[in-house]
Coordinates of C-alpha atoms in Angstrom, one line a residue:
M1 CA -27.7 18.3 -17.6
A2 CA -30.6 20.2 -16.1
N3 CA -33.7 18.5 -14.7
T4 CA -35.8 18.3 -17.8
V5 CA -39.5 17.6 -18.6
I6 CA -40.1 15.9 -21.9
L7 CA -43.7 16.2 -23.0
G8 CA -45.8 16.1 -26.1
A9 CA -46.7 19.4 -27.8
Q10 CA -49.4 18.0 -30.1
W11 CA -51.9 15.1 -30.0
G12 CA -49.4 12.6 -28.9
D13 CA -47.1 10.3 -31.0
E14 CA -44.5 13.0 -31.3
S15 CA -41.5 10.7 -30.6
K16 CA -41.2 11.6 -27.0
G17 CA -39.7 8.1 -26.3
G18 CA -36.9 8.6 -28.7
T19 CA -36.1 12.0 -27.2
T20 CA -36.1 10.6 -23.7
D21 CA -33.9 7.7 -24.9
F22 CA -31.4 10.1 -26.5
L23 CA -31.1 12.3 -23.4
A24 CA -31.1 9.5 -20.9
E25 CA -27.5 8.7 -21.7
N26 CA -26.6 11.6 -19.4
A27 CA -29.4 11.2 -16.9
D28 CA -29.5 9.3 -13.6
I29 CA -33.3 9.1 -13.2
V30 CA -36.1 8.8 -15.8
A31 CA -39.6 9.2 -14.2
R32 CA -43.0 8.7 -15.7
Y33 CA -45.7 10.8 -14.1
Q34 CA -49.1 10.2 -15.8
G35 CA -51.0 8.0 -18.2
G36 CA -50.8 4.3 -18.5
D37 CA -50.2 1.6 -21.1
N38 CA -52.2 3.6 -23.6
A39 CA -48.9 5.2 -24.3
G40 CA -46.6 3.8 -27.0
H41 CA -43.0 5.1 -26.9
T42 CA -40.9 3.6 -29.8
I43 CA -37.1 3.5 -29.6
V44 CA -34.8 2.3 -32.3
V45 CA -31.3 1.3 -31.4
G46 CA -29.4 0.0 -34.4
K47 CA -31.5 -2.8 -35.8
K48 CA -33.5 -3.3 -32.6
K49 CA -36.9 -1.7 -32.0
F50 CA -38.3 -1.4 -28.5
V51 CA -41.9 -0.3 -27.7
F52 CA -42.6 0.9 -24.1
H53 CA -46.2 1.2 -23.1
L54 CA -45.7 1.5 -19.4
L55 CA -42.0 1.3 -18.5
P56 CA -40.0 4.5 -18.6
S57 CA -37.8 4.8 -21.7
G58 CA -34.6 5.2 -19.8
L59 CA -34.3 1.5 -19.0
L60 CA -32.2 0.8 -22.1
Y61 CA -29.3 2.5 -20.3
P62 CA -27.9 0.3 -17.5
H63 CA -26.9 3.3 -15.3
T64 CA -30.4 4.8 -15.0
T65 CA -33.0 4.3 -12.3
N66 CA -36.6 4.5 -13.7
V67 CA -39.7 5.6 -11.8
I68 CA -43.4 5.0 -12.3
G69 CA -45.0 7.7 -10.3
N70 CA -48.3 7.9 -8.4
G71 CA -50.0 9.7 -11.4
V72 CA -49.6 6.7 -13.6
V73 CA -52.3 4.0 -13.7
I74 CA -50.8 0.5 -13.9
N75 CA -51.8 -2.6 -15.8
L76 CA -49.7 -5.3 -14.1
E77 CA -50.0 -7.7 -17.0
T78 CA -48.4 -5.1 -19.3
L79 CA -45.8 -4.2 -16.7
F80 CA -44.5 -7.7 -16.2
D81 CA -44.7 -8.5 -20.0
E82 CA -42.5 -5.5 -20.7
I83 CA -40.0 -6.5 -17.9
D84 CA -39.9 -10.1 -19.2
D85 CA -39.3 -8.9 -22.8
L86 CA -36.5 -6.6 -21.8
Q87 CA -34.8 -9.3 -19.7
A88 CA -35.2 -11.8 -22.5
G89 CA -33.3 -9.3 -24.7
G90 CA -30.5 -9.1 -22.2
I91 CA -31.6 -5.9 -20.4
E92 CA -31.7 -6.4 -16.7
V93 CA -34.3 -4.4 -14.8
G94 CA -33.5 -5.5 -11.3
D95 CA -33.6 -2.7 -8.7
R96 CA -33.5 0.0 -11.4
L97 CA -37.3 0.2 -11.4
K98 CA -39.3 2.0 -8.7
V99 CA -43.1 1.8 -8.6
S100 CA -45.2 4.2 -6.5
S101 CA -47.2 2.6 -3.7
R102 CA -49.8 5.3 -4.4
A103 CA -50.3 4.4 -8.1
H104 CA -53.7 3.1 -9.0
L105 CA -54.2 -0.3 -10.6
I106 CA -56.1 -1.1 -13.9
L107 CA -58.2 -4.2 -13.2
P108 CA -59.8 -6.4 -15.8
Y109 CA -63.3 -4.9 -15.2
H110 CA -62.0 -1.5 -16.1
K111 CA -61.5 -2.6 -19.7
V112 CA -65.0 -4.0 -19.8
M113 CA -66.3 -0.7 -18.4
E114 CA -64.5 1.3 -21.1
S115 CA -66.2 -0.9 -23.8
W116 CA -69.6 -0.2 -22.1
D117 CA -68.9 3.6 -22.0
D118 CA -68.0 3.6 -25.7
L119 CA -71.1 1.7 -26.6
G120 CA -73.4 3.8 -24.6
S121 CA -72.2 7.2 -25.9
S122 CA -73.0 9.1 -29.0
L123 CA -69.4 10.4 -28.9
K124 CA -66.9 7.9 -30.2
L125 CA -63.8 9.0 -28.4
G126 CA -61.5 6.5 -30.0
T127 CA -60.0 5.2 -26.8
T128 CA -57.3 2.5 -26.7
S129 CA -59.7 0.2 -24.8
R130 CA -57.0 -0.3 -22.1
G131 CA -59.3 0.7 -19.2
I132 CA -57.5 4.0 -18.6
G133 CA -60.5 6.2 -18.2
P134 CA -62.5 4.0 -15.9
T135 CA -59.4 3.6 -13.7
Y136 CA -58.9 7.3 -13.3
S137 CA -62.7 7.6 -12.7
D138 CA -62.5 5.1 -9.8
K139 CA -59.5 7.0 -8.5
M140 CA -61.5 10.3 -8.4
N141 CA -64.6 8.5 -7.0
R142 CA -62.4 7.5 -4.0
H143 CA -64.7 4.6 -2.9
A144 CA -63.6 2.3 -5.8
G145 CA -59.9 3.0 -6.5
I146 CA -57.4 0.3 -5.7
R147 CA -53.8 1.3 -5.3
V148 CA -50.5 -0.6 -5.3
A149 CA -50.4 -0.3 -1.5
D150 CA -53.7 -2.1 -1.3
L151 CA -52.5 -5.0 -3.4
L152 CA -49.5 -5.5 -1.0
E153 CA -52.1 -5.9 1.8
F154 CA -53.9 -8.6 0.1
D155 CA -56.8 -8.9 2.5
L156 CA -57.6 -5.3 1.8
F157 CA -57.2 -5.8 -1.9
Q158 CA -59.8 -8.7 -1.7
K159 CA -62.3 -6.5 0.2
K160 CA -61.9 -3.6 -2.3
L161 CA -62.2 -6.0 -5.2
D162 CA -65.5 -7.5 -3.8
F163 CA -66.9 -4.0 -3.4
N164 CA -66.1 -3.2 -7.0
L165 CA -67.5 -6.4 -8.4
G166 CA -70.7 -5.8 -6.5
A167 CA -71.0 -2.1 -7.5
K168 CA -70.2 -2.8 -11.2
G169 CA -72.2 -6.1 -11.4
Y170 CA -75.1 -4.7 -13.4
I171 CA -72.9 -3.3 -16.1
L172 CA -70.7 -6.3 -16.3
D173 CA -73.8 -8.5 -16.7
Q174 CA -75.2 -6.2 -19.4
I175 CA -72.2 -6.3 -21.5
G176 CA -71.3 -10.0 -20.9
G177 CA -68.1 -9.1 -19.1
E178 CA -68.1 -11.8 -16.5
I179 CA -65.1 -11.7 -14.1
D180 CA -63.9 -14.9 -12.6
R181 CA -63.3 -13.8 -9.0
T182 CA -61.3 -16.8 -8.0
A183 CA -59.0 -16.7 -11.0
L184 CA -58.5 -13.0 -10.6
L185 CA -57.6 -13.3 -6.9
E186 CA -55.1 -16.0 -7.7
E187 CA -53.5 -14.0 -10.5
Y188 CA -53.2 -10.9 -8.4
H189 CA -51.8 -12.7 -5.4
G190 CA -49.0 -13.7 -7.7
Y191 CA -48.6 -10.1 -8.9
S192 CA -48.5 -8.8 -5.4
Q193 CA -45.5 -11.0 -4.6
R194 CA -43.7 -10.2 -7.8
L195 CA -44.4 -6.4 -7.5
A196 CA -43.4 -6.0 -3.9
P197 CA -39.6 -5.6 -4.5
Y198 CA -40.2 -2.6 -6.9
V199 CA -42.6 -0.7 -4.6
V200 CA -41.4 2.4 -2.8
D201 CA -42.8 5.8 -1.8
T202 CA -41.7 7.5 -5.0
S203 CA -42.3 11.0 -3.7
E204 CA -39.7 10.4 -0.9
F205 CA -37.4 8.7 -3.4
M206 CA -37.6 11.6 -5.9
N207 CA -37.0 14.3 -3.3
N208 CA -34.0 12.4 -2.0
V209 CA -32.4 12.2 -5.4
L210 CA -33.2 15.9 -6.0
K211 CA -31.3 16.7 -2.8
A212 CA -28.4 14.5 -3.9
G213 CA -28.1 16.5 -7.1
K214 CA -29.1 13.6 -9.5
R215 CA -29.9 14.4 -13.1
I216 CA -33.6 13.8 -13.8
L217 CA -35.7 13.4 -17.0
Y218 CA -39.5 13.6 -16.5
E219 CA -41.2 11.6 -19.2
G220 CA -44.7 12.5 -20.3
A221 CA -47.2 10.4 -22.2
Q222 CA -49.7 11.5 -24.9
G223 CA -49.7 15.2 -25.7
T224 CA -50.8 18.7 -24.6
M225 CA -53.8 18.7 -27.0
L226 CA -55.0 15.5 -25.2
D227 CA -54.9 17.0 -21.7
I228 CA -58.2 16.5 -19.8
D229 CA -58.4 20.2 -19.0
F230 CA -56.6 22.0 -21.8
G231 CA -57.0 19.6 -24.7
T232 CA -59.7 19.3 -27.4
Y233 CA -62.3 18.1 -24.8
P234 CA -64.0 15.6 -24.9
Y235 CA -61.6 14.0 -27.5
V236 CA -58.8 13.8 -24.9
T237 CA -57.2 11.3 -22.5
S238 CA -58.2 10.9 -18.9
S239 CA -55.1 12.5 -17.3
N240 CA -53.3 15.8 -17.3
T241 CA -50.6 15.6 -20.0
T242 CA -49.2 19.1 -19.3
V243 CA -46.3 20.2 -17.2
G244 CA -48.2 20.6 -13.9
A245 CA -48.8 16.8 -13.8
V246 CA -45.0 16.4 -13.1
C247 CA -45.6 17.8 -9.6
T248 CA -48.8 16.0 -8.8
G249 CA -47.8 12.8 -10.5
L250 CA -44.5 12.4 -8.7
G251 CA -44.8 14.4 -5.5
V252 CA -42.1 17.0 -6.2
G253 CA -42.3 20.8 -6.1
P254 CA -42.0 23.1 -9.2
Q255 CA -38.5 24.0 -8.2
A256 CA -37.6 20.4 -9.3
I257 CA -38.0 21.5 -12.9
D258 CA -35.3 23.4 -14.8
R259 CA -36.2 23.0 -18.4
V260 CA -39.4 22.0 -20.3
L261 CA -38.9 20.4 -23.7
G262 CA -42.0 20.4 -26.0
V263 CA -41.7 17.6 -28.5
S264 CA -43.4 18.3 -31.9
K265 CA -43.3 16.7 -35.3
A266 CA -42.3 18.9 -38.2
Y267 CA -45.9 18.4 -39.2
V268 CA -48.8 17.1 -37.0
T269 CA -50.8 14.0 -36.6
R270 CA -53.7 12.8 -34.5
V271 CA -55.5 9.5 -33.9
G272 CA -59.3 9.0 -33.8
S273 CA -62.1 11.5 -33.9
G274 CA -62.1 15.3 -33.2
P275 CA -61.5 18.5 -35.0
F276 CA -58.2 18.8 -36.9
P277 CA -58.0 22.1 -38.8
T278 CA -54.8 21.5 -40.7
E279 CA -55.6 17.9 -41.9
M280 CA -54.0 17.3 -45.3
P281 CA -56.0 16.4 -48.5
P282 CA -56.5 12.6 -48.8
D283 CA -53.7 12.0 -51.3
L284 CA -51.0 13.9 -49.3
D285 CA -52.4 12.5 -46.1
E286 CA -51.8 9.0 -47.3
E287 CA -48.3 9.9 -48.7
I288 CA -47.1 11.4 -45.4
R289 CA -48.6 8.5 -43.5
H290 CA -46.7 6.0 -45.6
I291 CA -43.3 7.9 -45.5
G292 CA -43.6 8.6 -41.7
N293 CA -45.0 5.2 -40.8
E294 CA -47.9 6.9 -39.1
Y295 CA -49.5 4.1 -37.3
G296 CA -50.1 3.9 -33.5
A297 CA -47.5 2.0 -31.5
T298 CA -50.2 0.8 -29.1
T299 CA -53.2 0.3 -31.4
Q300 CA -51.7 0.3 -35.0
R301 CA -54.5 2.7 -36.0
A302 CA -53.7 4.9 -38.9
R303 CA -52.9 8.5 -37.8
R304 CA -54.4 11.5 -39.5
C305 CA -51.7 13.8 -41.0
G306 CA -51.7 17.6 -41.2
W307 CA -49.6 20.6 -41.8
L308 CA -47.8 22.1 -38.7
D309 CA -50.4 24.1 -36.7
L310 CA -48.5 27.0 -35.1
V311 CA -51.7 28.3 -33.4
A312 CA -52.0 25.0 -31.5
L313 CA -48.3 24.8 -30.9
R314 CA -48.1 28.3 -29.5
Y315 CA -51.0 27.4 -27.2
A316 CA -49.1 24.4 -26.0
A317 CA -46.0 26.5 -25.5
Q318 CA -47.9 29.0 -23.3
I319 CA -49.6 26.3 -21.2
N320 CA -46.4 24.4 -20.5
G321 CA -43.8 27.2 -20.5
F322 CA -41.6 25.6 -23.0
T323 CA -38.0 26.5 -22.6
D324 CA -37.0 24.4 -25.7
L325 CA -38.6 22.8 -28.7
V326 CA -37.8 19.4 -30.2
L327 CA -38.7 18.9 -33.8
T328 CA -39.0 15.3 -34.9
K329 CA -39.5 13.5 -38.2
F330 CA -38.0 16.4 -40.1
D331 CA -36.9 14.0 -42.9
V332 CA -40.5 13.1 -43.7
L333 CA -40.9 16.5 -45.5
D334 CA -37.7 16.2 -47.5
H335 CA -39.4 15.5 -50.8
L336 CA -41.9 18.3 -50.8
D337 CA -41.6 21.4 -53.2
E338 CA -43.4 23.5 -50.6
V339 CA -44.3 23.3 -46.9
Q340 CA -47.3 25.0 -45.4
V341 CA -47.6 26.1 -41.8
C342 CA -50.8 27.4 -40.2
V343 CA -50.3 30.8 -38.6
A344 CA -54.0 31.7 -37.8
Y345 CA -57.6 30.4 -38.3
Q346 CA -60.5 32.0 -40.1
R347 CA -63.9 31.6 -38.6
R348 CA -67.1 33.3 -39.8
G349 CA -65.1 35.8 -41.7
E350 CA -62.9 36.8 -38.8
V351 CA -59.2 35.9 -38.2
V352 CA -58.6 33.9 -35.1
T353 CA -55.1 33.8 -33.6
A354 CA -55.8 32.2 -30.2
F355 CA -56.7 28.5 -29.9
P356 CA -60.4 28.2 -29.3
T357 CA -61.8 26.7 -26.1
S358 CA -65.0 25.6 -27.8
L359 CA -65.0 22.4 -29.7
H360 CA -67.7 23.7 -31.9
A361 CA -65.7 26.9 -32.7
L362 CA -62.7 24.8 -33.6
E363 CA -64.7 22.7 -35.9
E364 CA -65.7 25.9 -37.8
C365 CA -62.1 27.1 -38.1
E366 CA -60.3 27.1 -41.4
P367 CA -56.5 27.3 -41.4
V368 CA -54.7 30.4 -42.7
Y369 CA -51.4 29.2 -44.2
E370 CA -48.0 30.6 -44.8
T371 CA -46.3 28.7 -47.6
L372 CA -42.5 28.1 -47.3
P373 CA -40.1 26.6 -49.9
G374 CA -39.3 22.9 -49.4
W375 CA -35.6 21.8 -49.3
K376 CA -35.9 18.9 -51.8
S377 CA -32.8 17.2 -50.3
P378 CA -32.4 14.2 -48.0
T379 CA -31.6 15.0 -44.4
V380 CA -31.4 11.5 -42.9
D381 CA -27.6 11.5 -42.9
V382 CA -27.2 15.0 -41.6
R383 CA -25.7 15.2 -38.1
K384 CA -24.9 18.9 -37.7
Y385 CA -27.3 21.8 -37.9
E386 CA -25.0 23.8 -40.2
D387 CA -25.1 20.9 -42.8
L388 CA -28.9 21.1 -43.2
P389 CA -30.2 22.4 -46.5
E390 CA -30.8 26.2 -46.3
N391 CA -34.5 26.0 -46.7
A392 CA -34.7 23.4 -43.9
K393 CA -32.9 25.8 -41.6
R394 CA -35.3 28.6 -42.7
Y395 CA -38.3 26.3 -41.8
N396 CA -36.8 25.6 -38.4
A397 CA -36.0 29.3 -37.8
Y398 CA -39.6 30.4 -38.9
I399 CA -41.1 28.0 -36.3
S400 CA -38.7 29.2 -33.5
E401 CA -39.4 32.8 -34.2
F402 CA -43.1 32.4 -34.4
L403 CA -43.2 30.6 -31.0
D404 CA -40.4 32.6 -29.4
V405 CA -38.9 29.2 -28.3
P406 CA -35.6 27.9 -29.5
V407 CA -35.4 24.6 -31.3
T408 CA -32.8 22.6 -29.4
I409 CA -33.0 19.2 -31.0
L410 CA -34.0 18.0 -34.5
S411 CA -34.5 14.3 -35.4
V412 CA -34.1 13.2 -39.0
G413 CA -34.9 9.5 -38.5
P414 CA -36.0 7.0 -35.9
E415 CA -32.5 5.9 -34.7
R416 CA -30.6 7.4 -31.8
T417 CA -27.8 8.5 -34.2
Q418 CA -30.2 10.5 -36.4
T419 CA -30.4 13.3 -33.9
I420 CA -29.1 16.9 -34.4
V421 CA -28.3 18.8 -31.3
C422 CA -28.7 22.6 -31.8
D423 CA -27.8 23.6 -28.3
E424 CA -25.2 21.4 -26.5
S425 CA -26.4 22.6 -23.0
I426 CA -29.3 20.3 -23.3
V427 CA -27.1 17.2 -23.0

């Protein structure tokens, strides 16, 4: 198996966790490189469902080592709750988890700060209220960021905490977000002791396993259209969700990447505000949401549903250099007479084929659709590509040809077994 990046090609929620879980059977290392516990990776194994917010999705395989890189922001309460839940279910984490000493910590005041930011802004960004944005802001500010290494030197952690409580005191007072310093110090002293066995220089670790020829999966969170630079700004997350974040979020060079898998639904969804050109009419939107169980794994918010947007998907393929495409939730479209795909936009009487930089321009875009015949046949029990209905294969081929990217994996349900491998070299 080649060293492979798995990242979202849309607005997140593309079933990256399930793809990572499926491929992790043949991997040695699974590494998260950005985001935080605003992610929600759902994995179904038999009758058991696991939702990872912070831990890498490879932990369900006992032979894998799992890495949380320096590009991730860490909520320690979430981290240890997830570890405890796994261990209560008979899955031992032990020394299979490595946490970067350079990763930044989400502190309780970051969640308060995010509430303040949302209240004070005319733009309702629809954040998960996990404190992700303020933590990344503190990281870039440099004065305020607190890293895992600081927590392990607890006197330094205390000094940095006092600086932050002083600097943020006005806002905390205004919003009524009082922080009990004594209780927080006691809690985080316990965290520092519990975290210490997991902490390593993950850049050194990753480069050592690369030299040793280990098989690596790089697991992304959120999706390309939520990238802080290349997404639908400002309706984006606070980190880089695109392929370049692998290098900066783990401390490896670009030669450490062999394949880049873009994960896309067979349709498209997004959560919260922001332009969404291919959004379905209300009745169909609700129908697809119900069939696809389109509710956020982290927030349980209803996702908006739309037809597959090939303009946006081609943009994601260009930015990330997709070598392969994974199409998930193929089965959700099984019942439809016709399936539409957006092949261009129309704006002010002109045809637009490139994804707009301007949010205002995107809001004015109307989709130009190509209508394809539906397959009107269940695919949930199909396990081989050749056994798919002919129109399902035509839909898949149309997408691949439009993007000039091969579809390597199809999923026709949430379980591991409901995966169709179109190119065996991926595993």
